[in-house]
Coordinates of N, CA and C in Angstrom, one line a residue:
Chain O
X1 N -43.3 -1.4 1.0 CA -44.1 -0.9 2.1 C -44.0 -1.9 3.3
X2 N -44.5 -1.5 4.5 CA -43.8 -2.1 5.5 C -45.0 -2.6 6.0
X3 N -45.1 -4.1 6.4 CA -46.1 -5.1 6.8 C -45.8 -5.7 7.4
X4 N -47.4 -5.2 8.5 CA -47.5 -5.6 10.1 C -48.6 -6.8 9.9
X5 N -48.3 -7.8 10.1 CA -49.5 -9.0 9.6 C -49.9 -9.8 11.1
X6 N -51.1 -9.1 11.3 CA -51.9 -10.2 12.6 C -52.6 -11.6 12.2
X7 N -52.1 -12.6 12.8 CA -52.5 -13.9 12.3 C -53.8 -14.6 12.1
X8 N -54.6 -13.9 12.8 CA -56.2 -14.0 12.9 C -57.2 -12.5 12.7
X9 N -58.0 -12.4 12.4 CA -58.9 -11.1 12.0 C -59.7 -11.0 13.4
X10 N -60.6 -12.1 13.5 CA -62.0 -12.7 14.3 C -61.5 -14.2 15.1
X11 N -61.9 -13.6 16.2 CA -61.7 -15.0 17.2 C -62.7 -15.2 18.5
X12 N -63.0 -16.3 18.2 CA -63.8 -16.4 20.0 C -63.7 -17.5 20.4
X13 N -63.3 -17.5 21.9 CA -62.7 -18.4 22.4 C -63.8 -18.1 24.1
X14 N -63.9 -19.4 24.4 CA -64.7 -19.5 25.8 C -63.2 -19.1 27.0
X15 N -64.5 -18.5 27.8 CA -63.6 -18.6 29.2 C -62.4 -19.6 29.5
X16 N -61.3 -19.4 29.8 CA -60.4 -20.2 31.1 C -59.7 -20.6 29.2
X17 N -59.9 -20.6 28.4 CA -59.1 -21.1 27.3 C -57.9 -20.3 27.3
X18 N -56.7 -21.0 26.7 CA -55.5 -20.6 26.1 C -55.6 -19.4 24.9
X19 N -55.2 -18.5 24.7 CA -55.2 -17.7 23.4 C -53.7 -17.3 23.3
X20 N -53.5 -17.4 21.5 CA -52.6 -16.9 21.2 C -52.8 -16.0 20.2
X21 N -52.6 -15.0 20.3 CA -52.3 -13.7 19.3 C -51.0 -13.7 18.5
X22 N -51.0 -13.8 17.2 CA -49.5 -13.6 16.6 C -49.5 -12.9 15.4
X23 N -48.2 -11.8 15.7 CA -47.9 -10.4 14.8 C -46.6 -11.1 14.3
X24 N -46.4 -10.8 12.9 CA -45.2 -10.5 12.4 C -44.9 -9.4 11.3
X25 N -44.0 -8.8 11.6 CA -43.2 -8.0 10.5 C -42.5 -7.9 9.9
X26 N -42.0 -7.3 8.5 CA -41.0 -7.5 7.7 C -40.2 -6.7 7.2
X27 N -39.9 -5.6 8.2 CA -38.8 -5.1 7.9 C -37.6 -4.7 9.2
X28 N -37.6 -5.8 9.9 CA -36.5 -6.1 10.0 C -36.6 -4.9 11.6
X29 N -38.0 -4.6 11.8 CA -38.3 -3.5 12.9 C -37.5 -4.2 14.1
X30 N -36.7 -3.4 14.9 CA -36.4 -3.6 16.5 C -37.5 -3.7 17.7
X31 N -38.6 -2.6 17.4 CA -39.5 -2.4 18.4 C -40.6 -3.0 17.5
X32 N -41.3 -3.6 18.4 CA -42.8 -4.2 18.5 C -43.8 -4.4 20.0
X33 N -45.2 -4.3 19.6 CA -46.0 -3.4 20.5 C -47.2 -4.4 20.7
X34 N -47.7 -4.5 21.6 CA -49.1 -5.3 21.7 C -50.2 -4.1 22.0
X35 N -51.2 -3.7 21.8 CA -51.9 -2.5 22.3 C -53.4 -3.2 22.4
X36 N -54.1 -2.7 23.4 CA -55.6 -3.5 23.0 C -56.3 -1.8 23.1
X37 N -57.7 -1.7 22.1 CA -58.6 -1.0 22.0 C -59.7 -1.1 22.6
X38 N -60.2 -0.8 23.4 CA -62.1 -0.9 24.0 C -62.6 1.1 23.5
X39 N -64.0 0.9 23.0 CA -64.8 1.6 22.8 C -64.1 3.2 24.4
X40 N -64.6 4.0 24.1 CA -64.1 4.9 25.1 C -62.7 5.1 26.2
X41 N -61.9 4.2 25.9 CA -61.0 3.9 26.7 C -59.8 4.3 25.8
X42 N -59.9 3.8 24.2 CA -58.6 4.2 23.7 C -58.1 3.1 23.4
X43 N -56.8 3.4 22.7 CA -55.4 2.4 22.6 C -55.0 2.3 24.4
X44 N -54.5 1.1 24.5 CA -53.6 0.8 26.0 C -52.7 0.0 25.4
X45 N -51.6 0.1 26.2 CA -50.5 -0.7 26.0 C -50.5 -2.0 26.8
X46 N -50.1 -2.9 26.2 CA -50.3 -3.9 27.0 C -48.6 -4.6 27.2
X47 N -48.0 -4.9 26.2 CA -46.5 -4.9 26.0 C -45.6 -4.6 25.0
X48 N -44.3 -4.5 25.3 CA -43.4 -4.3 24.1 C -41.9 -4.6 23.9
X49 N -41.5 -4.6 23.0 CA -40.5 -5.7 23.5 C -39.3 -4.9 22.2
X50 N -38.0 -4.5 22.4 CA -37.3 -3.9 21.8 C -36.0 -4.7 21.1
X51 N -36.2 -6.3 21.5 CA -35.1 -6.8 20.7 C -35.4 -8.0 21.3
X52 N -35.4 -9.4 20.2 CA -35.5 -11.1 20.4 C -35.2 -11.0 22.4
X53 N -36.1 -11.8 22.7 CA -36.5 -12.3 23.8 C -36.5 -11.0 25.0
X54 N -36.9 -10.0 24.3 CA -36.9 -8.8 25.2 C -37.7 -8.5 26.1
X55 N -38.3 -8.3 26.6 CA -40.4 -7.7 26.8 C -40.4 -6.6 27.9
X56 N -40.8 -5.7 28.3 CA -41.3 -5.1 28.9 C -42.5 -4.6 29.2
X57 N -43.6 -4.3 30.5 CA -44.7 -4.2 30.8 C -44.9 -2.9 29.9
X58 N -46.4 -3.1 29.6 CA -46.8 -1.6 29.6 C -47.8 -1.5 30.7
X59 N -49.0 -0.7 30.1 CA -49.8 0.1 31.0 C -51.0 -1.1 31.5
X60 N -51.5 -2.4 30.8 CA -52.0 -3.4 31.5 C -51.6 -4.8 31.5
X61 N -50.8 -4.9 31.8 CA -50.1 -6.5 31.4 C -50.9 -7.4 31.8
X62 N -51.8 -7.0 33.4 CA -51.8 -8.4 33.9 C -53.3 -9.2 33.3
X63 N -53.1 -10.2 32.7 CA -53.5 -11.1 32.3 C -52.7 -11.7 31.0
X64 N -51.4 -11.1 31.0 CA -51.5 -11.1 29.8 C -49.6 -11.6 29.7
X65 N -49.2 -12.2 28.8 CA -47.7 -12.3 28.4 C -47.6 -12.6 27.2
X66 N -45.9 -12.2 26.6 CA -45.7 -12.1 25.7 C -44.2 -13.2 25.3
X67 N -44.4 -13.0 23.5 CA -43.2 -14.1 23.3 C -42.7 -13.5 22.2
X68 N -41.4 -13.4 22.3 CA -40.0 -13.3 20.9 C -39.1 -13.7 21.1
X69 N -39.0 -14.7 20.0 CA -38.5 -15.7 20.5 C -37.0 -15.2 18.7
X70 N -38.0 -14.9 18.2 CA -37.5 -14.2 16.5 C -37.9 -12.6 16.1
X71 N -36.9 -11.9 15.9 CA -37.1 -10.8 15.6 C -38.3 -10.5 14.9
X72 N -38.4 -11.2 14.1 CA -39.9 -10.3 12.7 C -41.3 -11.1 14.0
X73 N -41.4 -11.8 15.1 CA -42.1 -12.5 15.5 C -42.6 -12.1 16.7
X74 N -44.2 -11.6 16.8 CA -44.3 -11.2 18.3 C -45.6 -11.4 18.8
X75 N -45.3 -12.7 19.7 CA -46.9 -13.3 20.3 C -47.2 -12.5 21.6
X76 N -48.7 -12.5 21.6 CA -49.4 -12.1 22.7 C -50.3 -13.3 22.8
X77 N -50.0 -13.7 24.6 CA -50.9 -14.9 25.0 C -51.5 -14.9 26.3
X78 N -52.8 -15.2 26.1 CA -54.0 -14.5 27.1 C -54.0 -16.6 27.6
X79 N -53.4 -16.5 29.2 CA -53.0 -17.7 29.5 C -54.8 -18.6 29.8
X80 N -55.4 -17.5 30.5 CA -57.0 -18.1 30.7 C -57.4 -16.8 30.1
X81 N -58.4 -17.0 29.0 CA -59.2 -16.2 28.9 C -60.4 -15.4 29.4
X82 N -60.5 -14.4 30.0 CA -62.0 -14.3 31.0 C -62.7 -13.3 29.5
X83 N -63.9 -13.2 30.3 CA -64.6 -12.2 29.4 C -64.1 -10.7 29.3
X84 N -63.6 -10.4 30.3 CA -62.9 -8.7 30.4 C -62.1 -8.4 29.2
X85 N -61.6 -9.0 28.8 CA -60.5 -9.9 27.8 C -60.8 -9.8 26.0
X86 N -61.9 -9.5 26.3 CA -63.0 -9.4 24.7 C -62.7 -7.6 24.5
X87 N -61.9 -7.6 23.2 CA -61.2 -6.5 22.9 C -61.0 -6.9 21.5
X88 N -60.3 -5.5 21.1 CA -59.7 -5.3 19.7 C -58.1 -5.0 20.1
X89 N -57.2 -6.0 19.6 CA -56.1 -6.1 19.8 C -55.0 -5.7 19.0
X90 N -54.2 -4.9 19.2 CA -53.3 -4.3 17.5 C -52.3 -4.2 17.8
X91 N -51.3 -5.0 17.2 CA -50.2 -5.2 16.9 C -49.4 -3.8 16.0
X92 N -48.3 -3.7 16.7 CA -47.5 -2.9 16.3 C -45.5 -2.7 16.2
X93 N -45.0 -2.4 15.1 CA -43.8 -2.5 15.3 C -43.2 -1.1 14.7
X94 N -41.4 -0.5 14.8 CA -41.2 0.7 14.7 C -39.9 0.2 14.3
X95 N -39.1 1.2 13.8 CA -37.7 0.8 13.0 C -36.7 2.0 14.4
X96 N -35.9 2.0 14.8 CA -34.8 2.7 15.8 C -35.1 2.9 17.3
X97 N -34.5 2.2 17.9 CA -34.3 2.2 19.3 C -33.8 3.7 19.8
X98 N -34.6 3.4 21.1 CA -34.3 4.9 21.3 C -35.7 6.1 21.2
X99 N -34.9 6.8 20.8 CA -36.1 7.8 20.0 C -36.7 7.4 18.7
X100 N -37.9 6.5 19.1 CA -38.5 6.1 18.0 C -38.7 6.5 16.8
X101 N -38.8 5.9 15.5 CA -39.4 6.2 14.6 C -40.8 6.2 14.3
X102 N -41.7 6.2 12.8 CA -42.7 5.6 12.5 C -43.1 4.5 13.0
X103 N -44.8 4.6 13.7 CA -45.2 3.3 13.6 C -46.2 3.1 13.1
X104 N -45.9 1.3 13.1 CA -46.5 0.8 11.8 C -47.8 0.2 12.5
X105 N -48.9 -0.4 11.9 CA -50.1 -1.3 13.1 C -49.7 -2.4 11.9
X106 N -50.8 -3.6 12.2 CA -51.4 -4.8 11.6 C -53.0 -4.3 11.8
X107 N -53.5 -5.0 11.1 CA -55.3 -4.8 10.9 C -55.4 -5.2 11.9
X108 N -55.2 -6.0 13.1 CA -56.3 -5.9 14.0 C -56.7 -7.6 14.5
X109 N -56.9 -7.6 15.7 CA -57.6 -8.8 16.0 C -58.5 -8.9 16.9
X110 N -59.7 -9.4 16.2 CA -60.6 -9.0 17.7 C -61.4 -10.0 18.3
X111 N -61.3 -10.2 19.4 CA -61.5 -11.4 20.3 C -62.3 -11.3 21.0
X112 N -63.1 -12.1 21.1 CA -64.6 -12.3 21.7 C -64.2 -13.4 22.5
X113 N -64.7 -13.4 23.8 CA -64.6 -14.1 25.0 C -65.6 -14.5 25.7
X114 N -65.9 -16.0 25.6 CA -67.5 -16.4 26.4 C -67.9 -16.8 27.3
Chain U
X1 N -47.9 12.4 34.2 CA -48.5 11.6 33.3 C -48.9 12.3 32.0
X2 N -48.4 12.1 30.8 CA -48.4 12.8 29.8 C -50.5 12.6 29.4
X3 N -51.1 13.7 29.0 CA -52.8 13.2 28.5 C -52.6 14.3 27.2
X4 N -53.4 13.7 26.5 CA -53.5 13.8 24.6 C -54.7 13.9 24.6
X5 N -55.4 15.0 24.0 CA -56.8 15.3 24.0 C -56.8 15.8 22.3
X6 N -57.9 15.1 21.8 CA -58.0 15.9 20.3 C -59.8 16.7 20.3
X7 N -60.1 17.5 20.3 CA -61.3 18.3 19.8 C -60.9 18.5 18.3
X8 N -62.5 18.4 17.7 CA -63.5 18.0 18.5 C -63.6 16.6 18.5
X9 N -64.7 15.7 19.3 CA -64.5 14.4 19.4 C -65.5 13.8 17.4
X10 N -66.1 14.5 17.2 CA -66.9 14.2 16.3 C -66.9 15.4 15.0
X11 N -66.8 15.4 14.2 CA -66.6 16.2 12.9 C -67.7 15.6 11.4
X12 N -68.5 16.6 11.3 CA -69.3 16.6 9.7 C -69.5 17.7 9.4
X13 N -68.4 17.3 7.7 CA -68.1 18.4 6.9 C -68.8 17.9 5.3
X14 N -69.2 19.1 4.8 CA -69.4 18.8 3.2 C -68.2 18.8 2.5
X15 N -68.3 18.1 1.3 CA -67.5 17.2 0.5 C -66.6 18.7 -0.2
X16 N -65.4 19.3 0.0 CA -64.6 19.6 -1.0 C -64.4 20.8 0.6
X17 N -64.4 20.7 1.8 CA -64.4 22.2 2.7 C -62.7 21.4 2.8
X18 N -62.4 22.4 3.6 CA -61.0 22.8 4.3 C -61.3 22.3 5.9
X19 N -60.2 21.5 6.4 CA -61.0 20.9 7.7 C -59.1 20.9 8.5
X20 N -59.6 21.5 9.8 CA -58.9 21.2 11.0 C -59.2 20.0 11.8
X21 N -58.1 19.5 12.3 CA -58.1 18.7 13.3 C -57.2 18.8 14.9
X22 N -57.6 19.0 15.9 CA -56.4 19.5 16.7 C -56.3 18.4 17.9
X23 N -55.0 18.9 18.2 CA -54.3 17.8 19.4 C -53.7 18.4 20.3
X24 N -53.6 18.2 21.5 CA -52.9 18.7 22.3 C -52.7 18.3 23.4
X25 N -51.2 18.5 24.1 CA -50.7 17.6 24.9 C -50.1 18.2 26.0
X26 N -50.3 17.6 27.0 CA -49.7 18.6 28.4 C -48.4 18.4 28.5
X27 N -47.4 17.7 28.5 CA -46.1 17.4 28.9 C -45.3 17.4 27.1
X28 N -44.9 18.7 27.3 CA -43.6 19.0 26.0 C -42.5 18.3 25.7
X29 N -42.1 17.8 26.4 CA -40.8 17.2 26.5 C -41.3 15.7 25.5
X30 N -41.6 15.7 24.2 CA -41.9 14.8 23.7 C -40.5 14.5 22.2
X31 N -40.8 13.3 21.9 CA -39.7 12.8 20.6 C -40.1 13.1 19.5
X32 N -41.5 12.8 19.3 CA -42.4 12.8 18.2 C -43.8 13.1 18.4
X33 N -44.4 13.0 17.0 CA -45.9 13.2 17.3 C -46.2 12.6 15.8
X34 N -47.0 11.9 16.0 CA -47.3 10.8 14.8 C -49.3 11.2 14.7
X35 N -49.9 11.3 13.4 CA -51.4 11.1 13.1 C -51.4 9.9 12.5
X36 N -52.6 9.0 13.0 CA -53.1 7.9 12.0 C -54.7 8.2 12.0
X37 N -54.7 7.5 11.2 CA -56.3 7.3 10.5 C -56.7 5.8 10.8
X38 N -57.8 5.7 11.0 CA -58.1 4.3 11.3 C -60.2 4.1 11.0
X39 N -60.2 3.1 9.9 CA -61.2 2.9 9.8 C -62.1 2.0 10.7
X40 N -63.3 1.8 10.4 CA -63.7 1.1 11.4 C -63.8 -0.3 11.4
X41 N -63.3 -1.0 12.3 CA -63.0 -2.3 12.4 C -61.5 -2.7 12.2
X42 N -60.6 -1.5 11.8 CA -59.5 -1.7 11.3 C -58.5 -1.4 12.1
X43 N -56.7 -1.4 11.6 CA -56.0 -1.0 12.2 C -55.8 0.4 11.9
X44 N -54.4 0.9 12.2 CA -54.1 2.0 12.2 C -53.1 2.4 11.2
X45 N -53.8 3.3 10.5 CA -53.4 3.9 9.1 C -52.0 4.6 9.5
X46 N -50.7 4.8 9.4 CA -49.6 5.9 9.8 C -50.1 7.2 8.2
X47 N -50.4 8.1 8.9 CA -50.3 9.2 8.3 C -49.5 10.0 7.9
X48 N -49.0 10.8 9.1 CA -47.3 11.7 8.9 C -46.6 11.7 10.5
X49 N -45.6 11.5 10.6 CA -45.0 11.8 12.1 C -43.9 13.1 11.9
X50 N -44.2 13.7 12.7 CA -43.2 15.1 13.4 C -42.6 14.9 13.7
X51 N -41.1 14.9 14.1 CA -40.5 14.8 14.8 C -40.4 15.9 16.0
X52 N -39.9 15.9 16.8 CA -40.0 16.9 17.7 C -39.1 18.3 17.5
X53 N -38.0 17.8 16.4 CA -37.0 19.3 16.1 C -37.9 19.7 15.0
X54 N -39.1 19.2 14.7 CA -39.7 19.5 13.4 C -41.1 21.0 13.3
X55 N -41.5 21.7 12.2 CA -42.5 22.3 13.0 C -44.0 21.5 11.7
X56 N -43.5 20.9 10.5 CA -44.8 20.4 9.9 C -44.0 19.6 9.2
X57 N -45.2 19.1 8.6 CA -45.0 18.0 7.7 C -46.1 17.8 6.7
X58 N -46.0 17.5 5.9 CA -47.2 17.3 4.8 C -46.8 15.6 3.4
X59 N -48.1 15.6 3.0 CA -48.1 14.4 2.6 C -49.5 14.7 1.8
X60 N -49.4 14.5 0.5 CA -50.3 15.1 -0.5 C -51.5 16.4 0.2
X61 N -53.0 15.8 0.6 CA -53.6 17.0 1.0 C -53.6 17.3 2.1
X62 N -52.6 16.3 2.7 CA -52.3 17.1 4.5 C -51.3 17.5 4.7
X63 N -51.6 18.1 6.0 CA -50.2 19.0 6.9 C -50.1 19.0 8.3
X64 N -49.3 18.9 9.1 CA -49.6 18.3 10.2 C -48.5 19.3 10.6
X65 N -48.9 19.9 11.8 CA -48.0 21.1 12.2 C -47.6 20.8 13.8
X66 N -46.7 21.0 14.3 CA -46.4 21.0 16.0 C -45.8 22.6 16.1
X67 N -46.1 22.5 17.9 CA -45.7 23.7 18.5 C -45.7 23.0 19.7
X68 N -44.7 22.6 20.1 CA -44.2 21.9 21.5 C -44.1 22.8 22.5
X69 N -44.0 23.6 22.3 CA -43.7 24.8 23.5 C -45.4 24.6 23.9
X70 N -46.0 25.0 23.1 CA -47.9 25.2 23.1 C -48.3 24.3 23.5
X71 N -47.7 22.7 23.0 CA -48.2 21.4 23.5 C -49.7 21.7 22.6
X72 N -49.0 21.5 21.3 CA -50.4 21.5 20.0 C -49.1 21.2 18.8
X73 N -50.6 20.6 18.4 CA -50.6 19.6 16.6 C -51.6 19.6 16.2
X74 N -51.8 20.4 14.4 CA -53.0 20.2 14.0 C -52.9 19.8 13.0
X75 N -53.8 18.9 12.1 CA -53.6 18.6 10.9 C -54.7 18.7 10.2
X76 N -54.6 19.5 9.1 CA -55.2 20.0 8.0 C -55.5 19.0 6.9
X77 N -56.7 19.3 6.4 CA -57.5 18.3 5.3 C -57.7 19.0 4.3
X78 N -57.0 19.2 3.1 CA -57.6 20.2 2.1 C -58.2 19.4 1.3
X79 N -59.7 20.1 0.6 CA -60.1 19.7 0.0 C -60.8 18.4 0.4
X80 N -61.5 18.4 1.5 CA -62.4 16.9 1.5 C -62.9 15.6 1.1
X81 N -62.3 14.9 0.9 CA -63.3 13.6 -0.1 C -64.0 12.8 1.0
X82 N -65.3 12.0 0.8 CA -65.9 11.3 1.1 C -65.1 9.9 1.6
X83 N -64.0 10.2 1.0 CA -63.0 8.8 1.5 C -62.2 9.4 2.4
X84 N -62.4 10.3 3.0 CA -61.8 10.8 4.0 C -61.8 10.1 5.5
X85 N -63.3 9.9 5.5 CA -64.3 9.6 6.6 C -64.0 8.6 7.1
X86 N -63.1 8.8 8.3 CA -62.6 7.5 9.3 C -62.4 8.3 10.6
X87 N -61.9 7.6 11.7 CA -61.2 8.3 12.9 C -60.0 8.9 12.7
X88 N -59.3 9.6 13.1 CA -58.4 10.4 13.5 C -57.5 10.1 14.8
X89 N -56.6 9.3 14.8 CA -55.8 9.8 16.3 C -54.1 10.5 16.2
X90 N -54.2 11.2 17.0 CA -52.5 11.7 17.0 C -52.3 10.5 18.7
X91 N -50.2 10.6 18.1 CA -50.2 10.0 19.8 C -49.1 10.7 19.5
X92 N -48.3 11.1 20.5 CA -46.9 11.3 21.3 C -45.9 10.5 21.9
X93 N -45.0 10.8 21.5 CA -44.0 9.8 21.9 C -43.0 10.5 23.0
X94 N -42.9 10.1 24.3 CA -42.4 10.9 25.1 C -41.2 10.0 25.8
X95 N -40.6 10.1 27.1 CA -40.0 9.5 27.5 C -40.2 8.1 27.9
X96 N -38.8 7.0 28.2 CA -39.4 5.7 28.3 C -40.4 5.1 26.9
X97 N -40.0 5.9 25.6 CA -40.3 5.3 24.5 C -41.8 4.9 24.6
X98 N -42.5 5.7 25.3 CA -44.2 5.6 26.1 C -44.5 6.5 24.6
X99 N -45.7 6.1 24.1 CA -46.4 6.8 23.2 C -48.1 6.7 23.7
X100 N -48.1 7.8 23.6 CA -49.6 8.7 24.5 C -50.7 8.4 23.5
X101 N -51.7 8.0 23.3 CA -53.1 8.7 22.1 C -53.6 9.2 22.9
X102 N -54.5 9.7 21.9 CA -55.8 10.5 21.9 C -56.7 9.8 21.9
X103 N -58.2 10.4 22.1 CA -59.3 9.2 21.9 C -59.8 9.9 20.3
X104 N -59.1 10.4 19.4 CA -59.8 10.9 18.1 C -60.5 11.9 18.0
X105 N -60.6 11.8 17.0 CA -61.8 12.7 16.2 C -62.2 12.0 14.7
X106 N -64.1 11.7 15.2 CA -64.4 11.0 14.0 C -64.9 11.8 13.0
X107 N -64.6 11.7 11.9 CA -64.5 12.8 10.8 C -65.6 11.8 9.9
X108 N -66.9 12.8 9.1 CA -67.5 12.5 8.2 C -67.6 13.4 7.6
X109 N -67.0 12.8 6.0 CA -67.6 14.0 5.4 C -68.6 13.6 4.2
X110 N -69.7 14.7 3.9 CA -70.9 14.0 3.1 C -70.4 14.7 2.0
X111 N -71.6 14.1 0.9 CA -71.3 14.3 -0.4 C -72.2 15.4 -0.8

């Protein structure tokens, strides 16, 4: 079975702090996804990145950047934290470039900001 | 701008009915069409994905159908269980490897 593993569940971190979010997967996926959740709003994309040291914006980047540095490896880092910022964060990766395949999530990480 | 809308937004059904779920999308020109399930507090369950030359798919008591021309996907619940009862999202996968959701449909079903 194919595992999306988010490195933290629960986090809270005060204003103007550093945060790092970190996904890994193991099978060897090309594509991986950062997406954050809020109540009424949905999944959003935040970034994605299609091969080691790749990244591309999605639909809200700014506060926000990303690191692959290793394929199975894919950080999301909130450089100051504000409270807007307090979300459910989900990690995602996909096996074929291109016309995607199946995707996979991680459980989730949700961050509370003070 | 591709939008993914699922009705209904909220769903309660008794335990053992036959249950629809529908999706639907304005821009056809998609790769795929993927359902997950997702409980609450949780991530996202992968369910069944369509592909776009596809017209269903199934996976023990579901079935997940496309009609791209229609810009509709519905996926079928046979037989109900109480462990059914989580959210619902389909998303689309269109150009620019952009995948669309839905905001769900939360499904309870009682005993």
């Amino acid at each position: 079975d194919v595992k999306v593993t988010q490195s933290s569940r629960y986090l809270v971190k005060r204003t103007g702090e550093k945060v790092f979010l970190e996904c890994v997967q193991d099978m060897d996926h090309e594509n991986m996804f950062w997406y954050r959740q809020d109540p009424g709003l949905g999944l959003r994309l935040i970034y994605f990145s299609y091969d080691v040291k790749m990244k591309e914006k999605g639909d809200i980047p700014e506060g926000y950047s990303v690191s692959r540095e290793k394929k199975e490896r894919f950080s999301l880092i909130l450089e100051s934290a504000s409270t807007n910022q307090t979300s459910m964060y989900l990690c995602a990766s996909s096996f074929i470039r291109g016309t995607t395949g199946e995707l996979f999530f991680g459980e989730g990480s949700r961050l509370t900001v003070l | 701008k591709q939008e993914v809308t699922q009705i209904p937004a909220a769903l309660s059904v008794p335990e053992g009915e036959n249950l629809v779920l529908n999706c639907s999308f304005t821009d056809s020109a998609i790769y795929n069409l993927q359902w997950f399930r997702q409980d609450p507090g949780k991530g996202l369950t992968s369910l069944l994905l369509i592909q776009s030359s596809q017209r269903e798919q199934t996976s023990g008591r579901l079935n997940a159908s496309l009609d791209k021309s229609s810009g509709r996907s519905t996926l079928y619940i046979a037989a109900s269980q109480p462990g059914d009862s989580a959210t619902y999202l389909c998303a689309v996968m269109g150009g620019g490897n952009k995948l669309t959701f839905g905001t769900g449909t939360q499904l309870k079903v009682e005993l």
